[in-house]
């Protein structure tokens, strides 16, 4: 069993923000789908999503779509607290609940919100993964940056998709 964790920027930190019909957002989602499909072909079966808005959600949706053809794939939602989506727009809360309803498992790293719960969630996922798939623009001060640094310290393999250039490294 090989495990891949996802990390990435939230929509407000991407050039298109919440416009998922933007051509670059659509290209990024296509690249995410391709990368996850290639990982599945290489034997990755378990995927961990922190279910934040943006990259985490898109990656989770990609796994669920791929699972229709490959039922061996598992989506595990690793949530920082029970109230993660509470203040999101209603449409995003509905999307979140729809994904959770299809997940193979849901795990909370903390029952209640606290200032470090997102960081703890990211660390938990990286520590359980063989590979980190990151949508990361190189900004040094973000939760995504912290997850990438933690993966580097642990010697975890990392694939980075730059959301601006759409380059993969």
PDB file of N, CA and C in Angstrom, residues 23-116:
ATOM      1  N   UNK A  23      -9.192  29.472 -17.381  1.00  0.00           N
ATOM      2  CA  UNK A  23      -8.444  28.466 -18.162  1.00  0.00           C
ATOM      3  C   UNK A  23      -7.262  27.898 -17.388  1.00  0.00           C
ATOM      4  N   UNK A  24      -6.605  28.706 -16.568  1.00  0.00           N
ATOM      5  CA  UNK A  24      -5.455  28.197 -15.814  1.00  0.00           C
ATOM      6  C   UNK A  24      -5.886  27.295 -14.664  1.00  0.00           C
ATOM      7  N   UNK A  25      -7.025  27.589 -14.066  1.00  0.00           N
ATOM      8  CA  UNK A  25      -7.561  26.697 -13.033  1.00  0.00           C
ATOM      9  C   UNK A  25      -7.926  25.352 -13.660  1.00  0.00           C
ATOM     10  N   UNK A  26      -8.561  25.393 -14.814  1.00  0.00           N
ATOM     11  CA  UNK A  26      -8.935  24.158 -15.503  1.00  0.00           C
ATOM     12  C   UNK A  26      -7.696  23.345 -15.885  1.00  0.00           C
ATOM     13  N   UNK A  27      -6.635  24.036 -16.326  1.00  0.00           N
ATOM     14  CA  UNK A  27      -5.384  23.344 -16.659  1.00  0.00           C
ATOM     15  C   UNK A  27      -4.771  22.713 -15.406  1.00  0.00           C
ATOM     16  N   UNK A  28      -4.786  23.453 -14.305  1.00  0.00           N
ATOM     17  CA  UNK A  28      -4.235  22.913 -13.056  1.00  0.00           C
ATOM     18  C   UNK A  28      -4.997  21.662 -12.636  1.00  0.00           C
ATOM     19  N   UNK A  29      -6.309  21.700 -12.707  1.00  0.00           N
ATOM     20  CA  UNK A  29      -7.106  20.519 -12.353  1.00  0.00           C
ATOM     21  C   UNK A  29      -6.779  19.340 -13.268  1.00  0.00           C
ATOM     22  N   UNK A  30      -6.564  19.621 -14.550  1.00  0.00           N
ATOM     23  CA  UNK A  30      -6.199  18.563 -15.493  1.00  0.00           C
ATOM     24  C   UNK A  30      -4.852  17.950 -15.110  1.00  0.00           C
ATOM     25  N   UNK A  31      -3.893  18.793 -14.749  1.00  0.00           N
ATOM     26  CA  UNK A  31      -2.577  18.299 -14.330  1.00  0.00           C
ATOM     27  C   UNK A  31      -2.696  17.479 -13.051  1.00  0.00           C
ATOM     28  N   UNK A  32      -3.495  17.943 -12.099  1.00  0.00           N
ATOM     29  CA  UNK A  32      -3.722  17.171 -10.864  1.00  0.00           C
ATOM     30  C   UNK A  32      -4.277  15.796 -11.204  1.00  0.00           C
ATOM     31  N   UNK A  33      -5.275  15.761 -12.079  1.00  0.00           N
ATOM     32  CA  UNK A  33      -5.863  14.477 -12.489  1.00  0.00           C
ATOM     33  C   UNK A  33      -4.823  13.569 -13.110  1.00  0.00           C
ATOM     34  N   UNK A  34      -4.000  14.120 -13.992  1.00  0.00           N
ATOM     35  CA  UNK A  34      -2.963  13.322 -14.648  1.00  0.00           C
ATOM     36  C   UNK A  34      -1.951  12.786 -13.635  1.00  0.00           C
ATOM     37  N   UNK A  35      -1.518  13.637 -12.709  1.00  0.00           N
ATOM     38  CA  UNK A  35      -0.532  13.204 -11.715  1.00  0.00           C
ATOM     39  C   UNK A  35      -1.101  12.105 -10.824  1.00  0.00           C
ATOM     40  N   UNK A  36      -2.331  12.274 -10.382  1.00  0.00           N
ATOM     41  CA  UNK A  36      -2.950  11.273  -9.508  1.00  0.00           C
ATOM     42  C   UNK A  36      -3.153   9.967 -10.272  1.00  0.00           C
ATOM     43  N   UNK A  37      -3.550  10.059 -11.536  1.00  0.00           N
ATOM     44  CA  UNK A  37      -3.704   8.863 -12.366  1.00  0.00           C
ATOM     45  C   UNK A  37      -2.369   8.137 -12.531  1.00  0.00           C
ATOM     46  N   UNK A  38      -1.303   8.885 -12.773  1.00  0.00           N
ATOM     47  CA  UNK A  38       0.024   8.278 -12.908  1.00  0.00           C
ATOM     48  C   UNK A  38       0.467   7.625 -11.600  1.00  0.00           C
ATOM     49  N   UNK A  39       0.151   8.263 -10.482  1.00  0.00           N
ATOM     50  CA  UNK A  39       0.498   7.670  -9.182  1.00  0.00           C
ATOM     51  C   UNK A  39      -0.262   6.358  -8.980  1.00  0.00           C
ATOM     52  N   UNK A  40      -1.522   6.339  -9.374  1.00  0.00           N
ATOM     53  CA  UNK A  40      -2.311   5.106  -9.255  1.00  0.00           C
ATOM     54  C   UNK A  40      -1.698   4.005 -10.114  1.00  0.00           C
ATOM     55  N   UNK A  41      -1.239   4.366 -11.295  1.00  0.00           N
ATOM     56  CA  UNK A  41      -0.592   3.386 -12.173  1.00  0.00           C
ATOM     57  C   UNK A  41       0.708   2.856 -11.560  1.00  0.00           C
ATOM     58  N   UNK A  42       1.348   3.671 -10.718  1.00  0.00           N
ATOM     59  CA  UNK A  42       2.596   3.268 -10.051  1.00  0.00           C
ATOM     60  C   UNK A  42       2.337   2.542  -8.728  1.00  0.00           C
ATOM     61  N   UNK A  43       1.069   2.254  -8.428  1.00  0.00           N
ATOM     62  CA  UNK A  43       0.754   1.471  -7.245  1.00  0.00           C
ATOM     63  C   UNK A  43       0.292   2.251  -6.038  1.00  0.00           C
ATOM     64  N   UNK A  44       0.122   3.549  -6.165  1.00  0.00           N
ATOM     65  CA  UNK A  44      -0.432   4.323  -5.042  1.00  0.00           C
ATOM     66  C   UNK A  44      -1.926   4.044  -4.972  1.00  0.00           C
ATOM     67  N   UNK A  45      -2.373   3.659  -3.790  1.00  0.00           N
ATOM     68  CA  UNK A  45      -3.787   3.319  -3.624  1.00  0.00           C
ATOM     69  C   UNK A  45      -4.492   4.202  -2.611  1.00  0.00           C
ATOM     70  N   UNK A  46      -3.743   4.777  -1.679  1.00  0.00           N
ATOM     71  CA  UNK A  46      -4.354   5.560  -0.607  1.00  0.00           C
ATOM     72  C   UNK A  46      -3.954   7.029  -0.744  1.00  0.00           C
ATOM     73  N   UNK A  47      -4.954   7.888  -0.721  1.00  0.00           N
ATOM     74  CA  UNK A  47      -4.747   9.316  -0.917  1.00  0.00           C
ATOM     75  C   UNK A  47      -5.331  10.080   0.268  1.00  0.00           C
ATOM     76  N   UNK A  48      -4.536  11.005   0.798  1.00  0.00           N
ATOM     77  CA  UNK A  48      -4.912  11.774   1.981  1.00  0.00           C
ATOM     78  C   UNK A  48      -5.170  13.225   1.591  1.00  0.00           C
ATOM     79  N   UNK A  49      -6.364  13.701   1.880  1.00  0.00           N
ATOM     80  CA  UNK A  49      -6.703  15.093   1.599  1.00  0.00           C
ATOM     81  C   UNK A  49      -7.092  15.791   2.896  1.00  0.00           C
ATOM     82  N   UNK A  50      -6.524  16.970   3.090  1.00  0.00           N
ATOM     83  CA  UNK A  50      -6.883  17.785   4.254  1.00  0.00           C
ATOM     84  C   UNK A  50      -8.179  18.555   4.058  1.00  0.00           C
ATOM     85  N   UNK A  51      -8.742  18.474   2.856  1.00  0.00           N
ATOM     86  CA  UNK A  51     -10.064  19.002   2.528  1.00  0.00           C
ATOM     87  C   UNK A  51     -10.211  20.513   2.691  1.00  0.00           C
ATOM     88  N   UNK A  52      -9.116  21.250   2.584  1.00  0.00           N
ATOM     89  CA  UNK A  52      -9.227  22.707   2.559  1.00  0.00           C
ATOM     90  C   UNK A  52      -9.797  23.109   1.197  1.00  0.00           C
ATOM     91  N   UNK A  53     -10.272  24.323   1.111  1.00  0.00           N
ATOM     92  CA  UNK A  53     -10.756  24.844  -0.161  1.00  0.00           C
ATOM     93  C   UNK A  53      -9.624  24.838  -1.187  1.00  0.00           C
ATOM     94  N   UNK A  54      -9.969  24.670  -2.436  1.00  0.00           N
ATOM     95  CA  UNK A  54      -8.973  24.746  -3.502  1.00  0.00           C
ATOM     96  C   UNK A  54      -8.308  23.420  -3.781  1.00  0.00           C
ATOM     97  N   UNK A  55      -6.993  23.418  -3.755  1.00  0.00           N
ATOM     98  CA  UNK A  55      -6.186  22.273  -4.185  1.00  0.00           C
ATOM     99  C   UNK A  55      -6.575  20.969  -3.503  1.00  0.00           C
ATOM    100  N   UNK A  56      -6.786  21.001  -2.191  1.00  0.00           N
ATOM    101  CA  UNK A  56      -7.157  19.779  -1.463  1.00  0.00           C
ATOM    102  C   UNK A  56      -8.470  19.203  -1.993  1.00  0.00           C
ATOM    103  N   UNK A  57      -9.438  20.073  -2.198  1.00  0.00           N
ATOM    104  CA  UNK A  57     -10.751  19.652  -2.677  1.00  0.00           C
ATOM    105  C   UNK A  57     -10.651  19.111  -4.098  1.00  0.00           C
ATOM    106  N   UNK A  58      -9.910  19.821  -4.958  1.00  0.00           N
ATOM    107  CA  UNK A  58      -9.774  19.371  -6.350  1.00  0.00           C
ATOM    108  C   UNK A  58      -9.092  18.015  -6.416  1.00  0.00           C
ATOM    109  N   UNK A  59      -8.077  17.803  -5.588  1.00  0.00           N
ATOM    110  CA  UNK A  59      -7.379  16.517  -5.576  1.00  0.00           C
ATOM    111  C   UNK A  59      -8.317  15.411  -5.077  1.00  0.00           C
ATOM    112  N   UNK A  60      -9.095  15.698  -4.048  1.00  0.00           N
ATOM    113  CA  UNK A  60     -10.049  14.710  -3.530  1.00  0.00           C
ATOM    114  C   UNK A  60     -11.065  14.338  -4.605  1.00  0.00           C
ATOM    115  N   UNK A  61     -11.563  15.332  -5.319  1.00  0.00           N
ATOM    116  CA  UNK A  61     -12.520  15.056  -6.397  1.00  0.00           C
ATOM    117  C   UNK A  61     -11.875  14.220  -7.499  1.00  0.00           C
ATOM    118  N   UNK A  62     -10.615  14.480  -7.791  1.00  0.00           N
ATOM    119  CA  UNK A  62      -9.898  13.689  -8.808  1.00  0.00           C
ATOM    120  C   UNK A  62      -9.817  12.223  -8.387  1.00  0.00           C
ATOM    121  N   UNK A  63      -9.502  11.977  -7.124  1.00  0.00           N
ATOM    122  CA  UNK A  63      -9.428  10.592  -6.631  1.00  0.00           C
ATOM    123  C   UNK A  63     -10.790   9.921  -6.760  1.00  0.00           C
ATOM    124  N   UNK A  64     -11.835  10.621  -6.356  1.00  0.00           N
ATOM    125  CA  UNK A  64     -13.179  10.032  -6.446  1.00  0.00           C
ATOM    126  C   UNK A  64     -13.547   9.715  -7.895  1.00  0.00           C
ATOM    127  N   UNK A  65     -13.174  10.574  -8.828  1.00  0.00           N
ATOM    128  CA  UNK A  65     -13.453  10.305 -10.247  1.00  0.00           C
ATOM    129  C   UNK A  65     -12.654   9.101 -10.740  1.00  0.00           C
ATOM    130  N   UNK A  66     -11.384   9.022 -10.372  1.00  0.00           N
ATOM    131  CA  UNK A  66     -10.553   7.893 -10.783  1.00  0.00           C
ATOM    132  C   UNK A  66     -11.011   6.587 -10.141  1.00  0.00           C
ATOM    133  N   UNK A  67     -11.553   6.683  -8.947  1.00  0.00           N
ATOM    134  CA  UNK A  67     -12.005   5.486  -8.231  1.00  0.00           C
ATOM    135  C   UNK A  67     -13.149   4.783  -8.969  1.00  0.00           C
ATOM    136  N   UNK A  68     -13.887   5.522  -9.796  1.00  0.00           N
ATOM    137  CA  UNK A  68     -14.968   4.909 -10.575  1.00  0.00           C
ATOM    138  C   UNK A  68     -14.423   3.825 -11.503  1.00  0.00           C
ATOM    139  N   UNK A  69     -13.194   4.033 -12.019  1.00  0.00           N
ATOM    140  CA  UNK A  69     -12.557   3.052 -12.911  1.00  0.00           C
ATOM    141  C   UNK A  69     -11.620   2.116 -12.161  1.00  0.00           C
ATOM    142  N   UNK A  70     -11.150   2.581 -11.009  1.00  0.00           N
ATOM    143  CA  UNK A  70     -10.191   1.794 -10.229  1.00  0.00           C
ATOM    144  C   UNK A  70     -10.656   1.762  -8.766  1.00  0.00           C
ATOM    145  N   UNK A  71     -11.509   0.800  -8.428  1.00  0.00           N
ATOM    146  CA  UNK A  71     -12.076   0.756  -7.074  1.00  0.00           C
ATOM    147  C   UNK A  71     -11.059   0.474  -5.971  1.00  0.00           C
ATOM    148  N   UNK A  72      -9.816   0.159  -6.333  1.00  0.00           N
ATOM    149  CA  UNK A  72      -8.786  -0.058  -5.313  1.00  0.00           C
ATOM    150  C   UNK A  72      -8.333   1.258  -4.682  1.00  0.00           C
ATOM    151  N   UNK A  73      -8.637   2.381  -5.321  1.00  0.00           N
ATOM    152  CA  UNK A  73      -8.214   3.678  -4.793  1.00  0.00           C
ATOM    153  C   UNK A  73      -9.058   4.056  -3.593  1.00  0.00           C
ATOM    154  N   UNK A  74      -8.394   4.628  -2.585  1.00  0.00           N
ATOM    155  CA  UNK A  74      -9.058   5.029  -1.346  1.00  0.00           C
ATOM    156  C   UNK A  74      -8.788   6.504  -1.079  1.00  0.00           C
ATOM    157  N   UNK A  75      -9.846   7.207  -0.700  1.00  0.00           N
ATOM    158  CA  UNK A  75      -9.722   8.607  -0.296  1.00  0.00           C
ATOM    159  C   UNK A  75      -9.920   8.694   1.211  1.00  0.00           C
ATOM    160  N   UNK A  76      -8.919   9.224   1.887  1.00  0.00           N
ATOM    161  CA  UNK A  76      -8.974   9.422   3.328  1.00  0.00           C
ATOM    162  C   UNK A  76      -8.943  10.924   3.593  1.00  0.00           C
ATOM    163  N   UNK A  77      -9.978  11.415   4.233  1.00  0.00           N
ATOM    164  CA  UNK A  77     -10.077  12.844   4.539  1.00  0.00           C
ATOM    165  C   UNK A  77      -9.537  13.069   5.945  1.00  0.00           C
ATOM    166  N   UNK A  78      -8.470  13.842   6.013  1.00  0.00           N
ATOM    167  CA  UNK A  78      -7.807  14.130   7.289  1.00  0.00           C
ATOM    168  C   UNK A  78      -8.151  15.570   7.638  1.00  0.00           C
ATOM    169  N   UNK A  79      -9.027  15.732   8.611  1.00  0.00           N
ATOM    170  CA  UNK A  79      -9.575  17.053   8.916  1.00  0.00           C
ATOM    171  C   UNK A  79      -8.944  17.646  10.178  1.00  0.00           C
ATOM    172  N   UNK A  80      -8.706  18.950  10.172  1.00  0.00           N
ATOM    173  CA  UNK A  80      -8.051  19.589  11.317  1.00  0.00           C
ATOM    174  C   UNK A  80      -8.964  19.753  12.532  1.00  0.00           C
ATOM    175  N   UNK A  81     -10.277  19.826  12.284  1.00  0.00           N
ATOM    176  CA  UNK A  81     -11.245  19.995  13.369  1.00  0.00           C
ATOM    177  C   UNK A  81     -12.645  19.798  12.798  1.00  0.00           C
ATOM    178  N   UNK A  82     -13.601  19.627  13.675  1.00  0.00           N
ATOM    179  CA  UNK A  82     -14.967  19.358  13.231  1.00  0.00           C
ATOM    180  C   UNK A  82     -15.625  20.559  12.561  1.00  0.00           C
ATOM    181  N   UNK A  83     -15.131  21.757  12.832  1.00  0.00           N
ATOM    182  CA  UNK A  83     -15.762  22.970  12.301  1.00  0.00           C
ATOM    183  C   UNK A  83     -15.030  23.550  11.086  1.00  0.00           C
ATOM    184  N   UNK A  84     -14.189  22.773  10.434  1.00  0.00           N
ATOM    185  CA  UNK A  84     -13.361  23.287   9.342  1.00  0.00           C
ATOM    186  C   UNK A  84     -14.153  24.097   8.316  1.00  0.00           C
ATOM    187  N   UNK A  85     -15.282  23.593   7.862  1.00  0.00           N
ATOM    188  CA  UNK A  85     -16.022  24.228   6.769  1.00  0.00           C
ATOM    189  C   UNK A  85     -17.143  25.146   7.238  1.00  0.00           C
ATOM    190  N   UNK A  86     -17.255  25.333   8.519  1.00  0.00           N
ATOM    191  CA  UNK A  86     -18.386  26.055   9.105  1.00  0.00           C
ATOM    192  C   UNK A  86     -18.612  27.459   8.537  1.00  0.00           C
ATOM    193  N   UNK A  87     -17.554  28.186   8.226  1.00  0.00           N
ATOM    194  CA  UNK A  87     -17.691  29.570   7.751  1.00  0.00           C
ATOM    195  C   UNK A  87     -17.554  29.706   6.236  1.00  0.00           C
ATOM    196  N   UNK A  88     -17.506  28.601   5.539  1.00  0.00           N
ATOM    197  CA  UNK A  88     -17.374  28.625   4.085  1.00  0.00           C
ATOM    198  C   UNK A  88     -18.711  28.985   3.434  1.00  0.00           C
ATOM    199  N   UNK A  89     -18.690  29.407   2.174  1.00  0.00           N
ATOM    200  CA  UNK A  89     -19.950  29.612   1.448  1.00  0.00           C
ATOM    201  C   UNK A  89     -20.745  28.303   1.417  1.00  0.00           C
ATOM    202  N   UNK A  90     -22.052  28.425   1.380  1.00  0.00           N
ATOM    203  CA  UNK A  90     -22.920  27.250   1.432  1.00  0.00           C
ATOM    204  C   UNK A  90     -22.585  26.260   0.311  1.00  0.00           C
ATOM    205  N   UNK A  91     -22.319  26.766  -0.887  1.00  0.00           N
ATOM    206  CA  UNK A  91     -22.009  25.858  -2.003  1.00  0.00           C
ATOM    207  C   UNK A  91     -20.748  25.048  -1.724  1.00  0.00           C
ATOM    208  N   UNK A  92     -19.760  25.651  -1.081  1.00  0.00           N
ATOM    209  CA  UNK A  92     -18.525  24.930  -0.750  1.00  0.00           C
ATOM    210  C   UNK A  92     -18.744  23.958   0.400  1.00  0.00           C
ATOM    211  N   UNK A  93     -19.603  24.307   1.336  1.00  0.00           N
ATOM    212  CA  UNK A  93     -19.942  23.371   2.417  1.00  0.00           C
ATOM    213  C   UNK A  93     -20.634  22.139   1.841  1.00  0.00           C
ATOM    214  N   UNK A  94     -21.514  22.346   0.872  1.00  0.00           N
ATOM    215  CA  UNK A  94     -22.210  21.220   0.243  1.00  0.00           C
ATOM    216  C   UNK A  94     -21.228  20.331  -0.524  1.00  0.00           C
ATOM    217  N   UNK A  95     -20.299  20.949  -1.210  1.00  0.00           N
ATOM    218  CA  UNK A  95     -19.269  20.214  -1.950  1.00  0.00           C
ATOM    219  C   UNK A  95     -18.436  19.379  -0.981  1.00  0.00           C
ATOM    220  N   UNK A  96     -18.043  19.996   0.110  1.00  0.00           N
ATOM    221  CA  UNK A  96     -17.254  19.354   1.173  1.00  0.00           C
ATOM    222  C   UNK A  96     -17.997  18.135   1.716  1.00  0.00           C
ATOM    223  N   UNK A  97     -19.272  18.310   2.044  1.00  0.00           N
ATOM    224  CA  UNK A  97     -20.060  17.201   2.601  1.00  0.00           C
ATOM    225  C   UNK A  97     -20.245  16.080   1.589  1.00  0.00           C
ATOM    226  N   UNK A  98     -20.388  16.440   0.326  1.00  0.00           N
ATOM    227  CA  UNK A  98     -20.537  15.424  -0.729  1.00  0.00           C
ATOM    228  C   UNK A  98     -19.271  14.571  -0.832  1.00  0.00           C
ATOM    229  N   UNK A  99     -18.114  15.224  -0.736  1.00  0.00           N
ATOM    230  CA  UNK A  99     -16.845  14.479  -0.790  1.00  0.00           C
ATOM    231  C   UNK A  99     -16.708  13.598   0.450  1.00  0.00           C
ATOM    232  N   UNK A 100     -16.980  14.169   1.617  1.00  0.00           N
ATOM    233  CA  UNK A 100     -16.869  13.379   2.858  1.00  0.00           C
ATOM    234  C   UNK A 100     -17.773  12.147   2.819  1.00  0.00           C
ATOM    235  N   UNK A 101     -18.954  12.291   2.235  1.00  0.00           N
ATOM    236  CA  UNK A 101     -19.893  11.163   2.154  1.00  0.00           C
ATOM    237  C   UNK A 101     -19.347  10.023   1.300  1.00  0.00           C
ATOM    238  N   UNK A 102     -18.420  10.340   0.387  1.00  0.00           N
ATOM    239  CA  UNK A 102     -17.849   9.313  -0.496  1.00  0.00           C
ATOM    240  C   UNK A 102     -16.476   8.835  -0.040  1.00  0.00           C
ATOM    241  N   UNK A 103     -15.946   9.454   1.006  1.00  0.00           N
ATOM    242  CA  UNK A 103     -14.601   9.108   1.483  1.00  0.00           C
ATOM    243  C   UNK A 103     -14.594   7.710   2.090  1.00  0.00           C
ATOM    244  N   UNK A 104     -13.438   7.068   1.998  1.00  0.00           N
ATOM    245  CA  UNK A 104     -13.271   5.752   2.613  1.00  0.00           C
ATOM    246  C   UNK A 104     -13.065   5.867   4.112  1.00  0.00           C
ATOM    247  N   UNK A 105     -12.520   7.003   4.541  1.00  0.00           N
ATOM    248  CA  UNK A 105     -12.397   7.256   5.979  1.00  0.00           C
ATOM    249  C   UNK A 105     -12.293   8.753   6.218  1.00  0.00           C
ATOM    250  N   UNK A 106     -12.651   9.146   7.428  1.00  0.00           N
ATOM    251  CA  UNK A 106     -12.544  10.533   7.879  1.00  0.00           C
ATOM    252  C   UNK A 106     -11.849  10.489   9.232  1.00  0.00           C
ATOM    253  N   UNK A 107     -10.803  11.288   9.356  1.00  0.00           N
ATOM    254  CA  UNK A 107     -10.040  11.325  10.602  1.00  0.00           C
ATOM    255  C   UNK A 107      -9.859  12.780  11.013  1.00  0.00           C
ATOM    256  N   UNK A 108     -10.119  13.083  12.262  1.00  0.00           N
ATOM    257  CA  UNK A 108      -9.924  14.426  12.806  1.00  0.00           C
ATOM    258  C   UNK A 108      -8.637  14.442  13.625  1.00  0.00           C
ATOM    259  N   UNK A 109      -7.744  15.365  13.310  1.00  0.00           N
ATOM    260  CA  UNK A 109      -6.526  15.484  14.108  1.00  0.00           C
ATOM    261  C   UNK A 109      -6.782  16.255  15.395  1.00  0.00           C
ATOM    262  N   UNK A 110      -7.895  16.979  15.450  1.00  0.00           N
ATOM    263  CA  UNK A 110      -8.302  17.684  16.661  1.00  0.00           C
ATOM    264  C   UNK A 110      -9.823  17.782  16.654  1.00  0.00           C
ATOM    265  N   UNK A 111     -10.411  17.713  17.795  1.00  0.00           N
ATOM    266  CA  UNK A 111     -11.868  17.850  17.875  1.00  0.00           C
ATOM    267  C   UNK A 111     -12.281  19.300  17.637  1.00  0.00           C
ATOM    268  N   UNK A 112     -11.575  20.217  18.285  1.00  0.00           N
ATOM    269  CA  UNK A 112     -11.927  21.635  18.229  1.00  0.00           C
ATOM    270  C   UNK A 112     -10.851  22.444  17.523  1.00  0.00           C
ATOM    271  N   UNK A 113     -11.272  23.565  16.948  1.00  0.00           N
ATOM    272  CA  UNK A 113     -10.326  24.462  16.304  1.00  0.00           C
ATOM    273  C   UNK A 113      -9.364  25.036  17.344  1.00  0.00           C
ATOM    274  N   UNK A 114      -8.098  25.140  16.970  1.00  0.00           N
ATOM    275  CA  UNK A 114      -7.098  25.886  17.739  1.00  0.00           C
ATOM    276  C   UNK A 114      -6.081  26.410  16.736  1.00  0.00           C
ATOM    277  N   UNK A 115      -5.279  27.393  17.090  1.00  0.00           N
ATOM    278  CA  UNK A 115      -4.408  28.052  16.110  1.00  0.00           C
ATOM    279  C   UNK A 115      -3.470  27.129  15.322  1.00  0.00           C
ATOM    280  N   UNK A 116      -3.085  26.010  15.862  1.00  0.00           N
ATOM    281  CA  UNK A 116      -2.155  25.115  15.164  1.00  0.00           C
ATOM    282  C   UNK A 116      -2.814  23.883  14.542  1.00  0.00           C
TER     283      UNK A 116
END
